[in-house]
Amino acid sequence: MSASPLSYWLASAPAFTGGAQGGVEGKADVAIIGGGFTGLSAALALAKRGASVMLLETGNVVGEASGRNGGQCNNGTAHDYGALSARFGKDIARAYYRAHCDAVDMVERIALEEGIDCNFRRCGRVKLAAKPQHYDKLVRAHDLLAAEVDENVRLVPPERIREEVGSDAFHGALIQTTSAQLHPARFGVGLAEAAARAGAKIYEHAEVTGLDRLASGWKVTTPKGSVTAGQVLVATGGAPAAAPFGFFRRRIVSVGSFIIATEPLDDAMIDRLLPGRRNYVTSKNIGNYFRLTADNRLIFGGRARFAISDPRSDLKSGHILEQTMGEIFPALKGVGVDHVWGGMVDLTADRLPRAGEQDELFYSMGYSGHGVQMATYMGQMMARVMGGENSANPWDSLDWPSVPGHFGKPWFLPLVGLWYKWQDIIH
């Protein structure tokens, strides 16, 4: 495999031109740590409310998870709605589900209001049953969703699956028709430009190396200088190494997710394989997700290996993904692969996001694979929370115990991977 190790999205996005120049200095109402969707969305909302904002990003804006994902912007939670309802009750489960739907709407609204050219499209998401018994679960999920929280769902029975996907690997599907897709890096750069236009100062290559509590507010230190701020929003995935972030490091588990992008496919092949040109996810625990790009490439991803993303791991995972893609779509065996990359997905133990205030630090993180929409949404919500509107945080009532034995490096990932593989075998 000879392919670029750069994310297809980052390689095909415009450069961010609105970054602040010079040293980090002065005062701000709010300092934001992290230049992904959460931080940029919060910066935009806070600046439009008249706050002075400084955003500090270790690398380039949207250079990590926000520019390395599958480009899906889906309705619904990472959980089975019925399981959420059994755990929290119907009202809270419905609120969690609707928050994810509202998040998709917000991404669309921001893209329209700010004129962001990111190929946003309401295409629908297809959840594909990888085993016959998985379709039975999708039927039950459909009936509950349609009755209680989402009328925009429909079933594809096994005998009609080829109307949605040209493969013999699946046994029916559930479609959430209002889910969307977009070019995430173009959206992220557009979000950064909009925040800068609104007055936020965005510093790239300004890693936070120190965070000190003052009598009133915080001193935030970077190699480019320091800023004092009345409030700080921690909008990172993997928490920085500075001492105040230990609380988050013990509660977020980062795992690699890996993606390949093929060469452009011809329209006739696409019409055979993916006639609806939707978002697709499979029903296994260690499953796959895929979609087409605007220039007809297949983006095909998944947790091919339970490992950290690095160049060597990305390449190994790319080979596995290419093989799996060929098994699902034999017509794609031998098709050229132009990009192979990985990124880190930040998980909470129960795969629900967490947001709020801890030791006078505001935070939002742990989107567990649903970050395109939820990170954007929570940036806006946390701007309201920081203005005193606590009810804007849909996750405010969740407790957040630490992960036993976890202090930053996820040594247990291979064991988790083996457990999920076993679950996929027996279920």
Short mmCIF file of C-alpha atoms in Angstrom, two decimals:
data_model
loop_
_atom_site.label_atom_id
_atom_site.label_comp_id
_atom_site.label_asym_id
_atom_site.label_seq_id
_atom_site.Cartn_x
_atom_site.Cartn_y
_atom_site.Cartn_z
CA MET A 1 0.00 0.00 0.00
CA SER A 2 1.48 3.32 -1.11
CA ALA A 3 -0.72 6.07 0.26
CA SER A 4 -0.47 9.41 1.98
CA PRO A 5 -0.48 9.21 5.78
CA LEU A 6 -2.34 12.53 5.94
CA SER A 7 -6.08 12.62 6.62
CA TYR A 8 -7.95 13.07 3.34
CA TRP A 9 -10.00 15.80 5.02
CA LEU A 10 -6.97 17.77 6.18
CA ALA A 11 -5.27 17.33 2.82
CA SER A 12 -8.28 18.76 0.98
CA ALA A 13 -9.18 21.64 3.30
CA PRO A 14 -8.10 25.27 2.92
CA ALA A 15 -5.51 26.72 5.29
CA PHE A 16 -6.71 28.67 8.30
CA THR A 17 -5.77 32.31 7.74
CA GLY A 18 -7.27 34.06 10.77
CA GLY A 19 -4.81 32.99 13.45
CA ALA A 20 -3.41 35.49 15.94
CA GLN A 21 0.19 36.48 15.38
CA GLY A 22 2.94 37.16 17.88
CA GLY A 23 3.21 36.18 21.52
CA VAL A 24 0.46 35.08 23.88
CA GLU A 25 -0.06 37.92 26.33
CA GLY A 26 -2.64 40.09 28.01
CA LYS A 27 -6.00 39.38 29.60
CA ALA A 28 -9.15 37.70 28.38
CA ASP A 29 -12.55 36.99 29.76
CA VAL A 30 -12.17 33.36 28.64
CA ALA A 31 -9.20 31.19 27.69
CA ILE A 32 -10.08 28.08 25.70
CA ILE A 33 -7.69 25.11 25.64
CA GLY A 34 -8.11 23.18 22.42
CA GLY A 35 -8.81 24.14 18.81
CA GLY A 36 -11.17 21.38 17.75
CA PHE A 37 -14.91 21.65 17.22
CA THR A 38 -15.70 22.19 20.92
CA GLY A 39 -13.22 25.02 21.43
CA LEU A 40 -13.90 26.73 18.11
CA SER A 41 -17.67 26.55 18.52
CA ALA A 42 -17.40 27.96 22.06
CA ALA A 43 -15.04 30.71 20.86
CA LEU A 44 -17.52 31.72 18.17
CA ALA A 45 -20.47 31.78 20.57
CA LEU A 46 -18.60 33.62 23.34
CA ALA A 47 -17.10 36.21 20.98
CA LYS A 48 -20.53 36.90 19.51
CA ARG A 49 -21.78 37.50 23.06
CA GLY A 50 -19.12 40.17 23.48
CA ALA A 51 -16.58 38.24 25.55
CA SER A 52 -12.86 38.61 24.93
CA VAL A 53 -11.60 35.13 23.99
CA MET A 54 -8.17 33.58 23.55
CA LEU A 55 -8.03 30.05 22.18
CA LEU A 56 -4.80 28.05 22.57
CA GLU A 57 -4.12 25.05 20.33
CA THR A 58 -1.08 22.76 20.57
CA GLY A 59 -0.89 22.18 16.81
CA ASN A 60 -3.14 23.41 14.03
CA VAL A 61 -6.86 24.01 14.45
CA VAL A 62 -8.89 20.84 13.70
CA GLY A 63 -5.61 18.95 13.31
CA GLU A 64 -6.61 16.08 15.58
CA ALA A 65 -9.96 14.31 16.02
CA SER A 66 -11.97 17.10 14.39
CA GLY A 67 -10.06 16.66 11.14
CA ARG A 68 -9.47 12.90 11.29
CA ASN A 69 -12.94 11.39 11.67
CA GLY A 70 -15.31 9.68 9.25
CA GLY A 71 -17.18 12.83 8.26
CA GLN A 72 -20.52 11.55 9.54
CA CYS A 73 -22.90 13.83 11.42
CA ASN A 74 -25.51 11.42 12.72
CA ASN A 75 -28.66 11.69 14.77
CA GLY A 76 -29.04 9.47 17.80
CA THR A 77 -26.79 8.34 20.62
CA ALA A 78 -23.98 5.82 20.70
CA HIS A 79 -26.33 3.64 22.75
CA ASP A 80 -29.42 1.62 22.12
CA TYR A 81 -32.27 3.95 23.05
CA GLY A 82 -34.06 1.20 24.97
CA ALA A 83 -30.99 0.57 27.11
CA LEU A 84 -30.73 4.28 27.89
CA SER A 85 -34.39 4.36 28.84
CA ALA A 86 -33.96 1.35 31.14
CA ARG A 87 -30.99 2.98 32.86
CA PHE A 88 -32.16 6.58 33.18
CA GLY A 89 -35.89 6.54 32.56
CA LYS A 90 -37.83 7.56 29.47
CA ASP A 91 -37.63 11.33 29.97
CA ILE A 92 -33.84 11.49 30.35
CA ALA A 93 -33.25 8.99 27.53
CA ARG A 94 -35.43 11.09 25.25
CA ALA A 95 -33.55 14.25 26.25
CA TYR A 96 -30.18 12.62 25.49
CA TYR A 97 -31.40 11.39 22.12
CA ARG A 98 -32.93 14.75 21.20
CA ALA A 99 -29.71 16.55 22.17
CA HIS A 100 -27.90 14.57 19.47
CA CYS A 101 -30.60 15.46 16.93
CA ASP A 102 -30.43 19.13 17.94
CA ALA A 103 -26.65 18.92 17.50
CA VAL A 104 -26.99 17.94 13.84
CA ASP A 105 -29.40 20.84 13.33
CA MET A 106 -26.88 23.20 14.94
CA VAL A 107 -24.04 22.10 12.66
CA GLU A 108 -26.27 22.83 9.68
CA ARG A 109 -27.34 26.20 11.08
CA ILE A 110 -23.78 27.34 11.77
CA ALA A 111 -22.61 26.24 8.32
CA LEU A 112 -25.42 28.24 6.71
CA GLU A 113 -25.11 31.33 8.92
CA GLU A 114 -21.33 31.55 8.55
CA GLY A 115 -21.24 30.59 4.87
CA ILE A 116 -19.01 27.55 5.45
CA ASP A 117 -18.51 25.50 2.28
CA CYS A 118 -18.30 22.01 3.77
CA ASN A 119 -20.58 19.86 1.58
CA PHE A 120 -23.17 19.48 4.36
CA ARG A 121 -25.89 17.11 3.16
CA ARG A 122 -28.80 15.34 4.85
CA CYS A 123 -28.16 11.87 3.50
CA GLY A 124 -29.44 9.57 6.26
CA ARG A 125 -27.53 6.97 8.24
CA VAL A 126 -27.88 3.26 7.54
CA LYS A 127 -27.13 0.86 10.39
CA LEU A 128 -26.38 -2.46 8.72
CA ALA A 129 -27.18 -5.77 10.43
CA ALA A 130 -23.98 -7.85 10.26
CA LYS A 131 -25.84 -10.97 11.43
CA PRO A 132 -29.47 -12.09 10.98
CA GLN A 133 -30.15 -11.78 14.72
CA HIS A 134 -28.86 -8.22 14.63
CA TYR A 135 -31.76 -7.30 12.34
CA ASP A 136 -34.20 -8.51 14.99
CA LYS A 137 -32.60 -6.02 17.40
CA LEU A 138 -32.90 -3.27 14.79
CA VAL A 139 -36.61 -4.01 14.43
CA ARG A 140 -37.12 -3.61 18.18
CA ALA A 141 -35.02 -0.44 18.18
CA HIS A 142 -37.03 0.99 15.28
CA ASP A 143 -40.36 0.34 16.95
CA LEU A 144 -39.29 2.02 20.19
CA LEU A 145 -37.67 5.00 18.48
CA ALA A 146 -40.67 5.58 16.22
CA ALA A 147 -43.09 5.37 19.15
CA GLU A 148 -41.19 7.58 21.60
CA VAL A 149 -38.59 9.90 20.14
CA ASP A 150 -37.85 9.80 16.39
CA GLU A 151 -40.37 9.47 13.61
CA ASN A 152 -37.63 9.77 11.00
CA VAL A 153 -36.60 6.11 11.10
CA ARG A 154 -37.43 3.25 8.78
CA LEU A 155 -36.47 -0.38 8.32
CA VAL A 156 -34.93 -2.10 5.32
CA PRO A 157 -35.84 -5.83 5.48
CA PRO A 158 -33.20 -8.40 4.50
CA GLU A 159 -34.78 -9.12 1.12
CA ARG A 160 -34.47 -5.42 0.16
CA ILE A 161 -31.00 -4.68 1.52
CA ARG A 162 -29.48 -4.37 -1.94
CA GLU A 163 -31.61 -1.30 -2.50
CA GLU A 164 -29.27 0.39 0.00
CA VAL A 165 -25.95 -1.45 -0.27
CA GLY A 166 -24.62 -3.75 -2.97
CA SER A 167 -23.19 -6.41 -0.70
CA ASP A 168 -24.12 -9.88 0.53
CA ALA A 169 -22.58 -9.16 3.94
CA PHE A 170 -25.69 -7.66 5.55
CA HIS A 171 -29.11 -8.84 6.70
CA GLY A 172 -31.33 -5.77 6.78
CA ALA A 173 -30.87 -2.26 8.14
CA LEU A 174 -32.28 0.65 10.11
CA ILE A 175 -32.18 4.11 8.51
CA GLN A 176 -32.23 7.38 10.45
CA THR A 177 -33.25 9.58 7.55
CA THR A 178 -32.25 13.00 8.97
CA SER A 179 -28.59 12.20 9.65
CA ALA A 180 -26.05 14.18 7.65
CA GLN A 181 -22.52 14.21 6.32
CA LEU A 182 -19.98 16.95 5.71
CA HIS A 183 -16.33 17.66 5.03
CA PRO A 184 -15.21 17.97 8.67
CA ALA A 185 -11.93 19.82 8.11
CA ARG A 186 -13.57 22.38 5.82
CA PHE A 187 -16.26 22.86 8.46
CA GLY A 188 -13.64 23.21 11.20
CA VAL A 189 -11.51 25.73 9.32
CA GLY A 190 -14.67 27.67 8.49
CA LEU A 191 -15.63 27.61 12.17
CA ALA A 192 -12.19 28.96 13.10
CA GLU A 193 -12.41 31.75 10.51
CA ALA A 194 -15.87 32.68 11.79
CA ALA A 195 -14.65 32.80 15.40
CA ALA A 196 -11.71 34.97 14.39
CA ARG A 197 -14.01 37.32 12.47
CA ALA A 198 -16.15 37.62 15.61
CA GLY A 199 -13.08 38.76 17.57
CA ALA A 200 -11.65 35.60 19.14
CA LYS A 201 -7.85 35.41 19.16
CA ILE A 202 -6.82 31.94 18.02
CA TYR A 203 -3.22 30.88 18.65
CA GLU A 204 -1.91 27.80 16.89
CA HIS A 205 1.24 25.98 18.06
CA ALA A 206 0.63 27.28 21.56
CA GLU A 207 0.59 24.23 23.82
CA VAL A 208 -0.65 24.86 27.35
CA THR A 209 2.21 23.94 29.66
CA GLY A 210 0.94 25.47 32.88
CA LEU A 211 -2.33 26.46 34.50
CA ASP A 212 -2.25 28.34 37.80
CA ARG A 213 -5.14 29.50 39.95
CA LEU A 214 -5.08 33.19 40.80
CA ALA A 215 -7.05 35.14 43.38
CA SER A 216 -9.46 35.90 40.56
CA GLY A 217 -9.26 33.71 37.49
CA TRP A 218 -6.36 31.78 35.97
CA LYS A 219 -2.90 32.20 34.51
CA VAL A 220 -2.49 30.03 31.41
CA THR A 221 1.10 29.48 30.25
CA THR A 222 2.38 28.47 26.81
CA PRO A 223 5.84 28.56 25.16
CA LYS A 224 4.64 31.72 23.40
CA GLY A 225 3.78 33.50 26.65
CA SER A 226 0.91 33.56 29.09
CA VAL A 227 -2.55 35.00 29.46
CA THR A 228 -4.70 35.71 32.49
CA ALA A 229 -8.36 34.82 32.12
CA GLY A 230 -11.43 35.01 34.28
CA GLN A 231 -12.67 31.62 33.05
CA VAL A 232 -11.03 28.61 31.38
CA LEU A 233 -12.74 26.04 29.16
CA VAL A 234 -10.93 22.71 28.74
CA ALA A 235 -11.95 21.63 25.24
CA THR A 236 -9.43 18.90 24.55
CA GLY A 237 -9.83 15.19 24.06
CA GLY A 238 -6.77 13.63 25.57
CA ALA A 239 -6.00 15.86 28.54
CA PRO A 240 -2.73 17.85 28.57
CA ALA A 241 0.09 16.81 30.87
CA ALA A 242 -0.08 19.89 33.11
CA ALA A 243 -1.00 19.06 36.70
CA PRO A 244 -4.57 20.42 36.88
CA PHE A 245 -5.78 18.01 34.20
CA GLY A 246 -5.30 14.79 36.16
CA PHE A 247 -9.03 14.63 36.89
CA PHE A 248 -9.78 14.31 33.18
CA ARG A 249 -6.92 11.93 32.38
CA ARG A 250 -8.33 9.39 34.85
CA ARG A 251 -11.75 9.49 33.21
CA ILE A 252 -11.08 9.64 29.46
CA VAL A 253 -9.82 6.58 27.58
CA SER A 254 -8.36 7.37 24.16
CA VAL A 255 -8.42 4.62 21.54
CA GLY A 256 -7.30 4.69 17.93
CA SER A 257 -9.75 4.74 15.05
CA PHE A 258 -8.38 4.21 11.57
CA ILE A 259 -9.51 5.20 8.08
CA ILE A 260 -8.62 4.71 4.44
CA ALA A 261 -9.74 6.79 1.46
CA THR A 262 -9.82 5.14 -1.94
CA GLU A 263 -9.08 6.68 -5.28
CA PRO A 264 -12.19 8.24 -6.92
CA LEU A 265 -14.70 5.58 -8.00
CA ASP A 266 -16.74 5.77 -11.18
CA ASP A 267 -20.45 6.56 -10.97
CA ALA A 268 -21.54 3.20 -12.34
CA MET A 269 -19.74 1.34 -9.54
CA ILE A 270 -21.16 3.69 -6.91
CA ASP A 271 -24.67 3.15 -8.27
CA ARG A 272 -24.17 -0.60 -7.79
CA LEU A 273 -22.55 -0.51 -4.37
CA LEU A 274 -23.97 2.54 -2.57
CA PRO A 275 -26.90 3.86 -4.59
CA GLY A 276 -28.23 6.07 -1.78
CA ARG A 277 -24.84 7.66 -1.09
CA ARG A 278 -25.61 7.70 2.64
CA ASN A 279 -23.63 7.23 5.86
CA TYR A 280 -23.14 3.58 6.78
CA VAL A 281 -22.22 1.82 10.02
CA THR A 282 -22.21 -1.89 10.79
CA SER A 283 -23.77 -3.47 13.85
CA LYS A 284 -20.72 -5.25 15.29
CA ASN A 285 -18.91 -3.97 18.39
CA ILE A 286 -15.71 -3.88 16.32
CA GLY A 287 -17.45 -2.77 13.17
CA ASN A 288 -16.88 -0.40 10.32
CA TYR A 289 -18.22 2.90 9.04
CA PHE A 290 -18.08 4.25 5.53
CA ARG A 291 -19.37 6.92 3.16
CA LEU A 292 -18.52 8.60 -0.12
CA THR A 293 -16.84 11.97 -0.52
CA ALA A 294 -17.91 14.73 -2.90
CA ASP A 295 -15.26 13.52 -5.36
CA ASN A 296 -16.46 9.89 -5.17
CA ARG A 297 -13.83 8.40 -2.87
CA LEU A 298 -14.93 5.76 -0.39
CA ILE A 299 -14.02 6.70 3.19
CA PHE A 300 -13.81 3.36 5.04
CA GLY A 301 -12.93 3.24 8.72
CA GLY A 302 -13.16 1.38 11.98
CA ARG A 303 -11.28 0.19 15.04
CA ALA A 304 -9.28 -2.27 12.98
CA ARG A 305 -7.01 -2.78 16.00
CA PHE A 306 -7.43 -1.73 19.63
CA ALA A 307 -4.30 0.40 19.63
CA ILE A 308 -3.02 3.93 19.82
CA SER A 309 -2.81 5.84 16.55
CA ASP A 310 0.75 6.39 15.32
CA PRO A 311 2.31 6.03 11.83
CA ARG A 312 3.15 2.35 12.24
CA SER A 313 -0.19 1.47 13.80
CA ASP A 314 -2.08 3.47 11.17
CA LEU A 315 -0.37 1.55 8.36
CA LYS A 316 -1.07 -1.85 9.93
CA SER A 317 -4.69 -0.89 10.47
CA GLY A 318 -4.93 0.40 6.91
CA HIS A 319 -4.05 -3.05 5.56
CA ILE A 320 -6.76 -4.61 7.74
CA LEU A 321 -9.32 -2.05 6.57
CA GLU A 322 -8.43 -2.59 2.92
CA GLN A 323 -8.92 -6.33 3.38
CA THR A 324 -12.25 -5.84 5.17
CA MET A 325 -13.46 -3.43 2.50
CA GLY A 326 -12.71 -6.06 -0.13
CA GLU A 327 -14.63 -8.71 1.82
CA ILE A 328 -17.71 -6.48 2.07
CA PHE A 329 -17.40 -5.20 -1.50
CA PRO A 330 -15.53 -7.73 -3.66
CA ALA A 331 -15.70 -5.28 -6.58
CA LEU A 332 -13.34 -3.00 -4.65
CA LYS A 333 -10.56 -5.55 -4.22
CA GLY A 334 -7.44 -4.01 -5.67
CA VAL A 335 -8.87 -0.50 -5.92
CA GLY A 336 -6.29 2.20 -5.23
CA VAL A 337 -6.02 3.61 -1.70
CA ASP A 338 -4.79 7.21 -1.65
CA HIS A 339 -4.90 8.04 2.08
CA VAL A 340 -4.37 6.00 5.26
CA TRP A 341 -4.61 7.72 8.63
CA GLY A 342 -5.67 7.36 12.21
CA GLY A 343 -6.86 9.48 15.08
CA MET A 344 -7.83 9.15 18.70
CA VAL A 345 -11.41 8.71 19.84
CA ASP A 346 -11.94 9.84 23.41
CA LEU A 347 -14.27 7.50 25.26
CA THR A 348 -15.93 7.66 28.63
CA ALA A 349 -16.59 4.38 30.40
CA ASP A 350 -20.31 4.54 29.58
CA ARG A 351 -19.84 6.30 26.19
CA LEU A 352 -21.86 9.34 27.26
CA PRO A 353 -20.30 12.81 26.98
CA ARG A 354 -19.34 14.77 30.07
CA ALA A 355 -19.46 18.53 30.53
CA GLY A 356 -19.62 20.94 33.42
CA GLU A 357 -17.30 22.54 35.95
CA GLN A 358 -14.61 20.86 38.03
CA ASP A 359 -12.41 22.78 40.48
CA GLU A 360 -13.52 25.99 38.76
CA LEU A 361 -12.47 24.71 35.33
CA PHE A 362 -15.19 24.39 32.72
CA TYR A 363 -14.94 21.38 30.42
CA SER A 364 -16.69 19.38 27.71
CA MET A 365 -15.31 16.14 26.24
CA GLY A 366 -15.75 12.37 25.89
CA TYR A 367 -18.04 12.35 22.84
CA SER A 368 -17.20 8.69 22.18
CA GLY A 369 -17.33 8.72 18.39
CA HIS A 370 -20.14 11.27 17.97
CA GLY A 371 -17.99 14.36 18.21
CA VAL A 372 -18.65 16.03 14.85
CA GLN A 373 -22.12 17.08 15.91
CA MET A 374 -21.91 16.86 19.70
CA ALA A 375 -18.63 18.78 20.08
CA THR A 376 -20.01 21.61 17.94
CA TYR A 377 -23.23 21.61 19.95
CA MET A 378 -21.50 21.51 23.31
CA GLY A 379 -19.22 24.41 22.42
CA GLN A 380 -22.35 26.50 22.01
CA MET A 381 -23.94 25.08 25.14
CA MET A 382 -20.85 25.66 27.29
CA ALA A 383 -20.79 29.30 26.19
CA ARG A 384 -24.24 29.56 27.74
CA VAL A 385 -23.20 27.63 30.86
CA MET A 386 -20.23 29.94 31.37
CA GLY A 387 -22.67 32.82 31.21
CA GLY A 388 -24.62 31.34 34.13
CA GLU A 389 -27.17 29.22 32.26
CA ASN A 390 -26.48 25.82 33.83
CA SER A 391 -29.62 24.26 32.33
CA ALA A 392 -28.02 24.49 28.87
CA ASN A 393 -25.81 21.48 29.70
CA PRO A 394 -27.72 18.26 28.88
CA TRP A 395 -25.12 16.15 30.76
CA ASP A 396 -25.14 18.17 33.98
CA SER A 397 -26.78 15.45 36.10
CA LEU A 398 -24.30 12.68 35.20
CA ASP A 399 -21.71 11.63 37.76
CA TRP A 400 -18.26 10.80 36.44
CA PRO A 401 -16.28 8.20 38.38
CA SER A 402 -12.68 7.56 37.39
CA VAL A 403 -11.76 4.44 35.39
CA PRO A 404 -10.16 1.98 37.87
CA GLY A 405 -6.43 1.57 37.24
CA HIS A 406 -6.35 4.27 34.55
CA PHE A 407 -3.93 7.18 34.98
CA GLY A 408 -3.48 8.33 31.38
CA LYS A 409 -1.97 5.48 29.35
CA PRO A 410 -4.64 2.92 28.35
CA TRP A 411 -2.63 -0.25 29.06
CA PHE A 412 -5.81 -2.33 28.98
CA LEU A 413 -6.78 -1.67 25.33
CA PRO A 414 -5.69 -5.11 24.02
CA LEU A 415 -7.83 -6.78 26.69
CA VAL A 416 -10.82 -4.62 25.79
CA GLY A 417 -10.31 -5.50 22.14
CA LEU A 418 -10.29 -9.22 22.89
CA TRP A 419 -13.47 -8.88 24.93
CA TYR A 420 -15.29 -7.04 22.12
CA LYS A 421 -14.10 -9.58 19.56
CA TRP A 422 -15.52 -12.36 21.72
CA GLN A 423 -18.83 -10.50 22.03
CA ASP A 424 -19.00 -10.20 18.24
CA ILE A 425 -18.42 -13.95 17.91
CA ILE A 426 -21.05 -15.06 20.42
CA HIS A 427 -23.72 -12.45 19.64
#
